[in-house]
CSV table of C-alpha atoms and ligand atoms in Angstrom, one decimal:
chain,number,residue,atom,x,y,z
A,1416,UNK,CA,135.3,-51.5,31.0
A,1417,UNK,CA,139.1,-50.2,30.9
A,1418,UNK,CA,140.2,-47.2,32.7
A,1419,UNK,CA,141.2,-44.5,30.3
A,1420,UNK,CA,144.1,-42.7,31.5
A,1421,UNK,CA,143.3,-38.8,31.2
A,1422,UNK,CA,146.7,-37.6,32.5
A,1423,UNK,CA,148.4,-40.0,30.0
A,1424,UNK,CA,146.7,-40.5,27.4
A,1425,UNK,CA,144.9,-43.7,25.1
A,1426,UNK,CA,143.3,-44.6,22.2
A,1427,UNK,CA,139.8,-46.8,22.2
A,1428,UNK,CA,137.9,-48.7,19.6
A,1429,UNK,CA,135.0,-47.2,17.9
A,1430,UNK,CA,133.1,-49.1,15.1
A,1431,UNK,CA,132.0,-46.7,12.9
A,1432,UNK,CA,128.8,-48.1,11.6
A,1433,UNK,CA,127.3,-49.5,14.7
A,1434,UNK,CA,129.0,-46.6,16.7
A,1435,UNK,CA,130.1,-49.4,19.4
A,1436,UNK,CA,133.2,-49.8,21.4
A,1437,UNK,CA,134.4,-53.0,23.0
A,1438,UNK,CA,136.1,-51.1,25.7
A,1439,UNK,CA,133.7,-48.9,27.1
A,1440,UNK,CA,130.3,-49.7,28.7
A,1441,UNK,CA,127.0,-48.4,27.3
A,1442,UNK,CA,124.1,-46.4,29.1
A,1443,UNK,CA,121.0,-47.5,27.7
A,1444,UNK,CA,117.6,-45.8,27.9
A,1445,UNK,CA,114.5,-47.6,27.6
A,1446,UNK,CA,111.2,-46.2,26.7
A,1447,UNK,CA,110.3,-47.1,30.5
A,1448,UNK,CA,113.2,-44.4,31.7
A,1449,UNK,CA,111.5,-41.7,29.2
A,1450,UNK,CA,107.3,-42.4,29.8
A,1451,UNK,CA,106.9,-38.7,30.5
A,1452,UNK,CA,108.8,-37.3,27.6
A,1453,UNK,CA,107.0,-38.1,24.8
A,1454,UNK,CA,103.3,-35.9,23.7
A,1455,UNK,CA,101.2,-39.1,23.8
A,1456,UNK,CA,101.3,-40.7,27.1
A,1457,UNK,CA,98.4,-43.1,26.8
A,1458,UNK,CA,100.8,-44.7,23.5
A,1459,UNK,CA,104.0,-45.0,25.6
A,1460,UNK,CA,101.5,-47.0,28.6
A,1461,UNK,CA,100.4,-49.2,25.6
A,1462,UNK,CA,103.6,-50.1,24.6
A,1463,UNK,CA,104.6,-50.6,28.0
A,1464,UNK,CA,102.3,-53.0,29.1
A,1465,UNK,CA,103.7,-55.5,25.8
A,1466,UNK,CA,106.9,-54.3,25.8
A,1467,UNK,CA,109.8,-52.2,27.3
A,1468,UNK,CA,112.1,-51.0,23.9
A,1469,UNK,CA,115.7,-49.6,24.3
A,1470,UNK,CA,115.5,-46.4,23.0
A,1471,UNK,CA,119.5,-45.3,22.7
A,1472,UNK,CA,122.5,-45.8,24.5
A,1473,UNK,CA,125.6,-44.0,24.6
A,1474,UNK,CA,129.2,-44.4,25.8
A,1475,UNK,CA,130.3,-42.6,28.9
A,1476,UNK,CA,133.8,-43.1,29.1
A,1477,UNK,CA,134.6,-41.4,32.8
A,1478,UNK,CA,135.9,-38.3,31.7
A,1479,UNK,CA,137.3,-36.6,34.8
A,1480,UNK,CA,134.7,-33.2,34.9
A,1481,UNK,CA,137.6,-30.9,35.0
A,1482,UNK,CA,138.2,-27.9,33.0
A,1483,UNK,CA,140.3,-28.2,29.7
A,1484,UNK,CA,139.2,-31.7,29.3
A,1485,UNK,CA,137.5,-33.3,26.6
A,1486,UNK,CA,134.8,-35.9,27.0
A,1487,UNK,CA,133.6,-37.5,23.9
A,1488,UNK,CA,131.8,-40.6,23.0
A,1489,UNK,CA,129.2,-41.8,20.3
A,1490,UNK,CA,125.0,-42.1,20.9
A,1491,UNK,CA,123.3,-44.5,18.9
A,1492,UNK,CA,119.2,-44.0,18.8
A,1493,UNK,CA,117.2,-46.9,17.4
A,1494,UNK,CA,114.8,-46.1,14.8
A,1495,UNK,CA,111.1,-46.0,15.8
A,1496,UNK,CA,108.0,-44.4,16.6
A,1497,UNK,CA,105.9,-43.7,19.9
A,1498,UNK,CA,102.8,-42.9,18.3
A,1499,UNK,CA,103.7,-40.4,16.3
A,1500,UNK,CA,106.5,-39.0,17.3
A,1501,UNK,CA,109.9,-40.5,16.6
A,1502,UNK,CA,112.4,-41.9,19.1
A,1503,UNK,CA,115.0,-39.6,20.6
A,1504,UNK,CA,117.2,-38.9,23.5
A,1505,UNK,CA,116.2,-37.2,26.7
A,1506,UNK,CA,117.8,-34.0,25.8
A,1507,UNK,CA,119.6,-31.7,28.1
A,1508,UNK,CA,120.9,-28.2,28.6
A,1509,UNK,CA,124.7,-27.8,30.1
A,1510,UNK,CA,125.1,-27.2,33.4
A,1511,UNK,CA,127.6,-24.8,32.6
A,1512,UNK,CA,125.4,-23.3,30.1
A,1513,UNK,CA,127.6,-21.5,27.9
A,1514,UNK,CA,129.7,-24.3,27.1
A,1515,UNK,CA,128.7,-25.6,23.2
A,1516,UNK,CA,129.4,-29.3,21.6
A,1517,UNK,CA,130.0,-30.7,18.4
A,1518,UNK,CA,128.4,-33.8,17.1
A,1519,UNK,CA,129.7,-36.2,13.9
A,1520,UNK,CA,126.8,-38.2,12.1
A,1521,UNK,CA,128.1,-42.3,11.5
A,1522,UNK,CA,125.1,-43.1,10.0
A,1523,UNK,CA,121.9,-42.7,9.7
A,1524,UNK,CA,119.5,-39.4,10.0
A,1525,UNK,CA,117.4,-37.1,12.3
A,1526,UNK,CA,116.9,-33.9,13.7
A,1527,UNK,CA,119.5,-31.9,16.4
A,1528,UNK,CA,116.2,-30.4,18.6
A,1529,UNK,CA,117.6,-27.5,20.1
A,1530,UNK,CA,116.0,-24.4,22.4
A,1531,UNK,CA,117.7,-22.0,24.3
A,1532,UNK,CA,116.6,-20.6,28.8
A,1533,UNK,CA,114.6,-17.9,26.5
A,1534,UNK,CA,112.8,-19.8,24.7
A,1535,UNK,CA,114.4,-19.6,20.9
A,1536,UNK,CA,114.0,-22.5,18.9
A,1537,UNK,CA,116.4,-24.2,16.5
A,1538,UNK,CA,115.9,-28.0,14.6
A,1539,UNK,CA,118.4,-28.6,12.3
A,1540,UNK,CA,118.3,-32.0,10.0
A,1541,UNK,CA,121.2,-33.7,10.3
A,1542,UNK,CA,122.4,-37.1,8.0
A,1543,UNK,CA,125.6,-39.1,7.7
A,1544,UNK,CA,128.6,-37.8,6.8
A,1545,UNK,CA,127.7,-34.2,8.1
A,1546,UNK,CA,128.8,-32.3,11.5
A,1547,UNK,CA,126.3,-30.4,13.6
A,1548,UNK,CA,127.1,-27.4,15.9
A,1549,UNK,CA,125.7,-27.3,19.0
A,1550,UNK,CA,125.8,-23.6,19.7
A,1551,UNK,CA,126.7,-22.2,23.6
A,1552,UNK,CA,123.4,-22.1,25.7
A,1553,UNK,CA,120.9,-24.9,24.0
A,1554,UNK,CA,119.7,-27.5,25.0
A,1555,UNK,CA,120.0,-30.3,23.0
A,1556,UNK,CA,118.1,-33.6,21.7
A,1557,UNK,CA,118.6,-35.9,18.8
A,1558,UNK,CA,115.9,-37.4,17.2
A,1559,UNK,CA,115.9,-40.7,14.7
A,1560,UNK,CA,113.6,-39.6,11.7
A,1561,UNK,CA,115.4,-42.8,9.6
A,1562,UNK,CA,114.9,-46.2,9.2
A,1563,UNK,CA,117.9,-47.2,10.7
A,1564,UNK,CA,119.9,-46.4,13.8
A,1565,UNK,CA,121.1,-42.4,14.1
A,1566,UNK,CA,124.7,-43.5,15.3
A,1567,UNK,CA,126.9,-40.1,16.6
A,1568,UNK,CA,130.2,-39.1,17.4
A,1569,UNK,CA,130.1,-36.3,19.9
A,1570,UNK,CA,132.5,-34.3,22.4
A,1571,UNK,CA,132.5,-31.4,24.7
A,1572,UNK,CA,134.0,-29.6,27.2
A,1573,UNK,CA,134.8,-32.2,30.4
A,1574,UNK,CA,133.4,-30.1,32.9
A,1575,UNK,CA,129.9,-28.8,31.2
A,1576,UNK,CA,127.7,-30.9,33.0
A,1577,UNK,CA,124.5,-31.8,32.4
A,1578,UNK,CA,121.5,-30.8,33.5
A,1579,UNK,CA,118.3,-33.3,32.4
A,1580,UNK,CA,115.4,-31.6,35.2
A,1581,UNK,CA,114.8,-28.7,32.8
A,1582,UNK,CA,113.1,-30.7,30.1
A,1583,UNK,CA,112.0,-32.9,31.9
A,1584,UNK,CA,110.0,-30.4,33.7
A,1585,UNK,CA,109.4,-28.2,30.9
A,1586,UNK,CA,109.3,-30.1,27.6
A,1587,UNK,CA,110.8,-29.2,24.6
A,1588,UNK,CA,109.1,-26.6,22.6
A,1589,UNK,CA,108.8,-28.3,19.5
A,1590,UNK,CA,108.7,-32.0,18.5
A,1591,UNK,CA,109.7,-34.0,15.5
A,1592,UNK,CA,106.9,-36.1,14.3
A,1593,UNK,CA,105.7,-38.5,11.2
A,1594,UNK,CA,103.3,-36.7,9.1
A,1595,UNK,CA,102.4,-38.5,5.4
A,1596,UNK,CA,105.7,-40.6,5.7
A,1597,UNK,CA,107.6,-37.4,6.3
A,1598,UNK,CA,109.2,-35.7,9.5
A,1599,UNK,CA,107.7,-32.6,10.7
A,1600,UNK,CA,108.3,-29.7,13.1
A,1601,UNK,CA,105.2,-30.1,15.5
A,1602,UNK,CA,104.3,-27.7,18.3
A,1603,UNK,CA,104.2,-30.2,21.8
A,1604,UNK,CA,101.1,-29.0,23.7
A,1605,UNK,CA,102.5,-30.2,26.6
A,1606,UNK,CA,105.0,-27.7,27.2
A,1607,UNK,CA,104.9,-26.0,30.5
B,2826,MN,MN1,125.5,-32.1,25.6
């Protein structure tokens, strides 16, 4: 992985469809690194004992966490189900909660899961070629409803943060599930 200079400026490699970069080093999340996230935990053991799938990965390029800085990178999230329910990322509020994001959609489709500290929900469907708007205050969580991988562009500023605890304490609200072939809104009874 190449250091990008922040002071001086670079340009980096993206691929467009697949969302990769040869120069930059992927985090990847398997289903193992998300067992308590999804509504039906006795599916995600089931799948675990056969099998271990990467969920998504995304690019973290170093971006010094200073004000005035933009970090940006792309998230690509496989296509899939657990149970129900289809793959997603974590999801995660902004440690400096006020601070919003914008994401760019590659390819693919899904749903921008969003809920703000009081509780007000947002999903907003999302497919290629479109920009979403992460607003100030929500958390956020994209979710794969395609057949293919949900590949993102996405920046913010350098020095939100990010704070994953919240959900994973608390859940999500709502959840984005497969329903006669389609994707639904679904309340998640495990929300605490
Ligand atoms: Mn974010």
């Amino acid at each position: 992985m190449e250091n990008f200079n922040w002071n001086q400026g670079f340009t980096l490699d993206f691929n467009l469809q697949s969302g990769f970069s040869q120069n930059a080093g992927t985090t990847k999340r398997y289903l193992s690194d998300m067992r308590d996230f999804y509504g039906d935990t006795e599916t995600v053991e089931s799948i675990l004992e056969k099998d271990n799938p990467l969920i998504y990965e995304f690019y973290e390029l170093g971006c010094p966490e200073r004000e005035g800085d933009l970090a940006f990178g792309t998230t690509i999230v496989y296509p899939g189900l657990v149970g129900s329910e289809y793959y997603m990322t974590k999801g995660h509020f902004h440690k400096k909660v006020d601070t919003a994001e914008v994401y760019y959609v590659l390819e693919g489709e899904g749903y921008m899961v969003m809920e703000d500290p009081g509780g007000n929900t947002r999903e907003i469907s999302m497919k290629k070629g479109e920009a979403i708007y992460v607003p100030r205050s929500f958390a956020h969580r994209s979710v794969n409803t395609g057949e293919g991988p949900l590949v993102m562009f996405f920046t913010f500023a350098a020095d939100a943060g990010h704070d994953y605890g919240t959900i994973e304490q608390k859940g999500y609200h709502h959840m984005i599930c497969r329903r006669d072939g389609e994707a639904v809104v679904m309340e998640n009874r495990k929300w605490n």
